[in-house]
Structure formats: C-alpha cells, structure tokens
Amino acid sequence: MATNLFVLPRLGESIHQQDLGIYYILNHHTGRVRSLIQLARENVHWYLMQLQPIADGLDYRWSVMSRENDCALKAATDRQIAHYFSKAEYAEPSGAWQVMRNADFGFAKFTPIEAPHEVSYAILTFDGEEMKAPVRLHKAPAEWLEEDSETDILQLEFA
C-alpha cells in the first residue's frame, strides 16, 4: 500500500456545502474549457451534473451524470478509498481523499498534508469497483456565476 494515503476522515477536509457549485475540466494543451460539471445537492442527496447541448445545439441543459438508476452520490468507505488510491501513481503529494460516487461517476476532494499544495478536486469514472484515471476539476470563479458578469458561462469557448 502506498505511504501517501490517509483514509482517516479527520485528516482530510470532508466534502461540504462550500464545495457545491460549478467546476470545469481544462484542456491543458489548448487552455480551453472542455466540460462543465456541477456538484449539486437537493435535500440530503448529492448529484453530479454535466452541461450538455440539447437537440438544436443552441441551448444547453444540466444532465445528471449516471448510466444507472442510482443518480445520487454516496460516500465511499475508507476501504474503497484505499482501494482506489493506494497505487504508485498517487504517491505524491501526500494527503487525504474524500470520495462520493454512484455506480459510474464520482466526485473526489484531495486535502494535501503539507503546503504549498492546495485542496484539489477530481471527477472519477468507474467500471464496476475499479476506478479509471481521475480527471482534475477546477472550481469556476465566482464571477462566472454572477448575473451581471461579462463572462456568460454558456459563451465560454469549449475545446
């Protein structure tokens, strides 16, 4: 097992209300936004949604990310987190992971143990109990979400 992995929840920041919001996946080669993802909560259930074009290609809608009937995200157990992240490719930096997932997709929050690293986020995809490579998420700046902003979130240049 990798020595960078701490699955004790008290060592990492839990996923909480402040994490709700819109995230983007950045194409690092072009610098363009590849996809918009929203972490949302309704009553006691958490959901991952993706902004997708509708049939006419001119308008967009938020679609729940799930291929099965279990759309709501559930907290991963310590054993599941250890299974997902105790691999050599996650050896550095040291820190703690928190994960919520449904059958196909998940949201992860990484809290590093030492500075200068900051809390980071990832979207996860699963094939059964096996996790595919996480994809880094970046939290959308607050000004993207303001109604009087010059940046319309639907007019971002997608890769």
PDB file of C-alpha atoms in Angstrom:
ATOM      1  CA  MET A   1       0.000   0.000   0.000  1.00  0.00           C
ATOM      2  CA  ALA A   2       1.263   3.485  -0.838  1.00  0.00           C
ATOM      3  CA  THR A   3       2.552   5.501   2.117  1.00  0.00           C
ATOM      4  CA  ASN A   4       0.965   8.719   0.895  1.00  0.00           C
ATOM      5  CA  LEU A   5      -2.584   7.551   1.611  1.00  0.00           C
ATOM      6  CA  PHE A   6      -4.529   8.596   4.680  1.00  0.00           C
ATOM      7  CA  VAL A   7      -8.121   7.418   4.761  1.00  0.00           C
ATOM      8  CA  LEU A   8      -8.954   8.675   8.212  1.00  0.00           C
ATOM      9  CA  PRO A   9     -11.629  11.313   7.583  1.00  0.00           C
ATOM     10  CA  ARG A  10     -10.355  13.613  10.334  1.00  0.00           C
ATOM     11  CA  LEU A  11      -7.130  14.174   8.370  1.00  0.00           C
ATOM     12  CA  GLY A  12      -8.876  15.407   5.244  1.00  0.00           C
ATOM     13  CA  GLU A  13     -11.461  18.050   4.630  1.00  0.00           C
ATOM     14  CA  SER A  14     -14.857  16.493   4.065  1.00  0.00           C
ATOM     15  CA  ILE A  15     -16.974  17.364   1.057  1.00  0.00           C
ATOM     16  CA  HIS A  16     -19.400  20.000   2.311  1.00  0.00           C
ATOM     17  CA  GLN A  17     -21.702  22.867   1.304  1.00  0.00           C
ATOM     18  CA  GLN A  18     -18.787  25.124   0.300  1.00  0.00           C
ATOM     19  CA  ASP A  19     -17.828  22.574  -2.362  1.00  0.00           C
ATOM     20  CA  LEU A  20     -21.188  22.871  -4.123  1.00  0.00           C
ATOM     21  CA  GLY A  21     -21.007  24.698  -7.419  1.00  0.00           C
ATOM     22  CA  ILE A  22     -19.695  24.585 -10.941  1.00  0.00           C
ATOM     23  CA  TYR A  23     -16.350  23.097 -11.915  1.00  0.00           C
ATOM     24  CA  TYR A  24     -14.631  22.896 -15.270  1.00  0.00           C
ATOM     25  CA  ILE A  25     -12.302  20.458 -16.965  1.00  0.00           C
ATOM     26  CA  LEU A  26      -9.500  22.278 -18.709  1.00  0.00           C
ATOM     27  CA  ASN A  27      -7.798  21.093 -21.886  1.00  0.00           C
ATOM     28  CA  HIS A  28      -4.195  21.801 -20.880  1.00  0.00           C
ATOM     29  CA  HIS A  29      -2.953  21.765 -24.479  1.00  0.00           C
ATOM     30  CA  THR A  30      -5.334  24.469 -25.724  1.00  0.00           C
ATOM     31  CA  GLY A  31      -6.208  26.229 -22.459  1.00  0.00           C
ATOM     32  CA  ARG A  32      -9.908  25.909 -23.296  1.00  0.00           C
ATOM     33  CA  VAL A  33     -12.713  24.600 -21.142  1.00  0.00           C
ATOM     34  CA  ARG A  34     -13.515  21.026 -22.135  1.00  0.00           C
ATOM     35  CA  SER A  35     -16.566  20.426 -19.954  1.00  0.00           C
ATOM     36  CA  LEU A  36     -18.629  21.997 -17.173  1.00  0.00           C
ATOM     37  CA  ILE A  37     -19.590  19.868 -14.170  1.00  0.00           C
ATOM     38  CA  GLN A  38     -21.865  20.853 -11.303  1.00  0.00           C
ATOM     39  CA  LEU A  39     -21.859  19.394  -7.814  1.00  0.00           C
ATOM     40  CA  ALA A  40     -25.410  19.909  -6.591  1.00  0.00           C
ATOM     41  CA  ARG A  41     -27.419  18.978  -3.531  1.00  0.00           C
ATOM     42  CA  GLU A  42     -31.150  18.520  -3.174  1.00  0.00           C
ATOM     43  CA  ASN A  43     -32.385  17.799   0.348  1.00  0.00           C
ATOM     44  CA  VAL A  44     -29.994  15.096   1.609  1.00  0.00           C
ATOM     45  CA  HIS A  45     -28.855  13.840  -1.812  1.00  0.00           C
ATOM     46  CA  TRP A  46     -25.759  14.953  -3.723  1.00  0.00           C
ATOM     47  CA  TYR A  47     -25.586  14.807  -7.545  1.00  0.00           C
ATOM     48  CA  LEU A  48     -23.066  15.338 -10.323  1.00  0.00           C
ATOM     49  CA  MET A  49     -24.411  17.082 -13.401  1.00  0.00           C
ATOM     50  CA  GLN A  50     -22.837  17.965 -16.725  1.00  0.00           C
ATOM     51  CA  LEU A  51     -23.772  20.842 -19.006  1.00  0.00           C
ATOM     52  CA  GLN A  52     -24.761  19.369 -22.374  1.00  0.00           C
ATOM     53  CA  PRO A  53     -26.220  20.776 -25.587  1.00  0.00           C
ATOM     54  CA  ILE A  54     -29.805  19.878 -26.372  1.00  0.00           C
ATOM     55  CA  ALA A  55     -31.025  18.685 -29.771  1.00  0.00           C
ATOM     56  CA  ASP A  56     -30.879  22.049 -31.568  1.00  0.00           C
ATOM     57  CA  GLY A  57     -27.271  22.581 -30.475  1.00  0.00           C
ATOM     58  CA  LEU A  58     -28.028  26.175 -29.495  1.00  0.00           C
ATOM     59  CA  ASP A  59     -29.216  25.672 -25.931  1.00  0.00           C
ATOM     60  CA  TYR A  60     -27.773  23.755 -23.023  1.00  0.00           C
ATOM     61  CA  ARG A  61     -29.140  21.871 -20.035  1.00  0.00           C
ATOM     62  CA  TRP A  62     -27.750  20.225 -16.928  1.00  0.00           C
ATOM     63  CA  SER A  63     -27.949  16.417 -17.117  1.00  0.00           C
ATOM     64  CA  VAL A  64     -27.415  14.135 -14.124  1.00  0.00           C
ATOM     65  CA  MET A  65     -24.289  12.025 -14.567  1.00  0.00           C
ATOM     66  CA  SER A  66     -25.333   8.402 -14.214  1.00  0.00           C
ATOM     67  CA  ARG A  67     -25.876   5.472 -16.533  1.00  0.00           C
ATOM     68  CA  GLU A  68     -27.885   3.573 -13.944  1.00  0.00           C
ATOM     69  CA  ASN A  69     -30.883   4.399 -11.787  1.00  0.00           C
ATOM     70  CA  ASP A  70     -28.715   5.351  -8.804  1.00  0.00           C
ATOM     71  CA  CYS A  71     -28.148   9.025  -9.581  1.00  0.00           C
ATOM     72  CA  ALA A  72     -27.397  10.171  -6.029  1.00  0.00           C
ATOM     73  CA  LEU A  73     -23.805  10.119  -4.826  1.00  0.00           C
ATOM     74  CA  LYS A  74     -22.944   8.117  -1.728  1.00  0.00           C
ATOM     75  CA  ALA A  75     -19.889   8.491   0.486  1.00  0.00           C
ATOM     76  CA  ALA A  76     -17.163   5.965  -0.258  1.00  0.00           C
ATOM     77  CA  THR A  77     -15.909   3.884   2.646  1.00  0.00           C
ATOM     78  CA  ASP A  78     -12.341   4.052   3.937  1.00  0.00           C
ATOM     79  CA  ARG A  79     -11.727   0.635   2.389  1.00  0.00           C
ATOM     80  CA  GLN A  80     -12.998   1.800  -1.027  1.00  0.00           C
ATOM     81  CA  ILE A  81     -10.845   4.948  -0.903  1.00  0.00           C
ATOM     82  CA  ALA A  82      -7.783   2.875  -0.029  1.00  0.00           C
ATOM     83  CA  HIS A  83      -8.579   0.535  -2.939  1.00  0.00           C
ATOM     84  CA  TYR A  84      -8.891   3.442  -5.398  1.00  0.00           C
ATOM     85  CA  PHE A  85      -5.831   5.468  -4.369  1.00  0.00           C
ATOM     86  CA  SER A  86      -3.227   3.039  -2.971  1.00  0.00           C
ATOM     87  CA  LYS A  87      -1.348   2.925  -6.261  1.00  0.00           C
ATOM     88  CA  ALA A  88       2.083   4.238  -7.178  1.00  0.00           C
ATOM     89  CA  GLU A  89       0.694   6.987  -9.427  1.00  0.00           C
ATOM     90  CA  TYR A  90      -0.940   8.615  -6.373  1.00  0.00           C
ATOM     91  CA  ALA A  91       2.216   8.504  -4.215  1.00  0.00           C
ATOM     92  CA  GLU A  92       2.857  12.258  -4.285  1.00  0.00           C
ATOM     93  CA  PRO A  93       1.794  14.569  -2.839  1.00  0.00           C
ATOM     94  CA  SER A  94       0.779  13.039   0.477  1.00  0.00           C
ATOM     95  CA  GLY A  95      -2.738  13.741   1.611  1.00  0.00           C
ATOM     96  CA  ALA A  96      -6.264  12.552   2.284  1.00  0.00           C
ATOM     97  CA  TRP A  97      -9.039  11.796  -0.199  1.00  0.00           C
ATOM     98  CA  GLN A  98     -12.783  12.114   0.308  1.00  0.00           C
ATOM     99  CA  VAL A  99     -14.998  10.478  -2.327  1.00  0.00           C
ATOM    100  CA  MET A 100     -18.705  10.405  -3.167  1.00  0.00           C
ATOM    101  CA  ARG A 101     -19.880   8.192  -6.018  1.00  0.00           C
ATOM    102  CA  ASN A 102     -22.746   6.461  -7.762  1.00  0.00           C
ATOM    103  CA  ALA A 103     -22.314   3.353  -9.931  1.00  0.00           C
ATOM    104  CA  ASP A 104     -20.496   5.180 -12.738  1.00  0.00           C
ATOM    105  CA  PHE A 105     -19.207   8.573 -11.606  1.00  0.00           C
ATOM    106  CA  GLY A 106     -17.720  10.170  -8.538  1.00  0.00           C
ATOM    107  CA  PHE A 107     -16.532  13.433  -7.065  1.00  0.00           C
ATOM    108  CA  ALA A 108     -13.256  13.486  -5.119  1.00  0.00           C
ATOM    109  CA  LYS A 109     -11.645  16.071  -2.875  1.00  0.00           C
ATOM    110  CA  PHE A 110      -7.936  15.862  -2.068  1.00  0.00           C
ATOM    111  CA  THR A 111      -6.539  17.605   1.010  1.00  0.00           C
ATOM    112  CA  PRO A 112      -2.720  17.735   0.971  1.00  0.00           C
ATOM    113  CA  ILE A 113      -0.836  17.193   4.213  1.00  0.00           C
ATOM    114  CA  GLU A 114       1.813  19.838   3.502  1.00  0.00           C
ATOM    115  CA  ALA A 115       1.975  23.260   1.868  1.00  0.00           C
ATOM    116  CA  PRO A 116       2.336  24.585  -0.840  1.00  0.00           C
ATOM    117  CA  HIS A 117      -0.262  22.249  -2.313  1.00  0.00           C
ATOM    118  CA  GLU A 118      -3.907  23.319  -2.145  1.00  0.00           C
ATOM    119  CA  VAL A 119      -7.132  21.375  -1.840  1.00  0.00           C
ATOM    120  CA  SER A 120      -7.985  19.971  -5.262  1.00  0.00           C
ATOM    121  CA  TYR A 121     -10.910  18.210  -6.887  1.00  0.00           C
ATOM    122  CA  ALA A 122     -11.414  15.470  -9.457  1.00  0.00           C
ATOM    123  CA  ILE A 123     -14.176  13.715 -11.311  1.00  0.00           C
ATOM    124  CA  LEU A 124     -13.954   9.941 -11.200  1.00  0.00           C
ATOM    125  CA  THR A 125     -15.300   7.281 -13.533  1.00  0.00           C
ATOM    126  CA  PHE A 126     -15.802   3.667 -12.566  1.00  0.00           C
ATOM    127  CA  ASP A 127     -16.023   0.317 -14.247  1.00  0.00           C
ATOM    128  CA  GLY A 128     -17.629  -1.764 -11.515  1.00  0.00           C
ATOM    129  CA  GLU A 129     -15.424  -1.307  -8.451  1.00  0.00           C
ATOM    130  CA  GLU A 130     -12.373  -0.264 -10.477  1.00  0.00           C
ATOM    131  CA  MET A 131     -11.641   3.437 -10.768  1.00  0.00           C
ATOM    132  CA  LYS A 132     -10.311   4.838 -14.030  1.00  0.00           C
ATOM    133  CA  ALA A 133      -7.835   7.735 -14.006  1.00  0.00           C
ATOM    134  CA  PRO A 134      -9.214  10.793 -12.163  1.00  0.00           C
ATOM    135  CA  VAL A 135      -9.689  13.972 -14.182  1.00  0.00           C
ATOM    136  CA  ARG A 136      -8.756  17.241 -12.476  1.00  0.00           C
ATOM    137  CA  LEU A 137     -11.587  19.686 -11.840  1.00  0.00           C
ATOM    138  CA  HIS A 138     -11.122  23.426 -11.362  1.00  0.00           C
ATOM    139  CA  LYS A 139     -13.697  25.409  -9.396  1.00  0.00           C
ATOM    140  CA  ALA A 140     -15.372  28.056 -11.550  1.00  0.00           C
ATOM    141  CA  PRO A 141     -14.602  31.581 -10.373  1.00  0.00           C
ATOM    142  CA  ALA A 142     -17.487  33.281  -8.585  1.00  0.00           C
ATOM    143  CA  GLU A 143     -17.665  35.993 -11.268  1.00  0.00           C
ATOM    144  CA  TRP A 144     -18.664  33.372 -13.875  1.00  0.00           C
ATOM    145  CA  LEU A 145     -21.830  32.790 -11.880  1.00  0.00           C
ATOM    146  CA  GLU A 146     -22.878  36.395 -11.276  1.00  0.00           C
ATOM    147  CA  GLU A 147     -25.807  37.594 -13.378  1.00  0.00           C
ATOM    148  CA  ASP A 148     -24.178  40.912 -14.258  1.00  0.00           C
ATOM    149  CA  SER A 149     -20.875  39.281 -15.208  1.00  0.00           C
ATOM    150  CA  GLU A 150     -19.328  39.914 -18.603  1.00  0.00           C
ATOM    151  CA  THR A 151     -18.483  36.210 -18.771  1.00  0.00           C
ATOM    152  CA  ASP A 152     -21.590  34.246 -19.726  1.00  0.00           C
ATOM    153  CA  ILE A 153     -20.945  30.677 -18.699  1.00  0.00           C
ATOM    154  CA  LEU A 154     -22.711  29.463 -21.856  1.00  0.00           C
ATOM    155  CA  GLN A 155     -20.465  31.569 -24.078  1.00  0.00           C
ATOM    156  CA  LEU A 156     -17.199  30.075 -22.861  1.00  0.00           C
ATOM    157  CA  GLU A 157     -15.059  28.694 -25.640  1.00  0.00           C
ATOM    158  CA  PHE A 158     -15.218  24.926 -25.415  1.00  0.00           C
ATOM    159  CA  ALA A 159     -12.439  22.747 -26.765  1.00  0.00           C
TER     160      ALA A 159
END
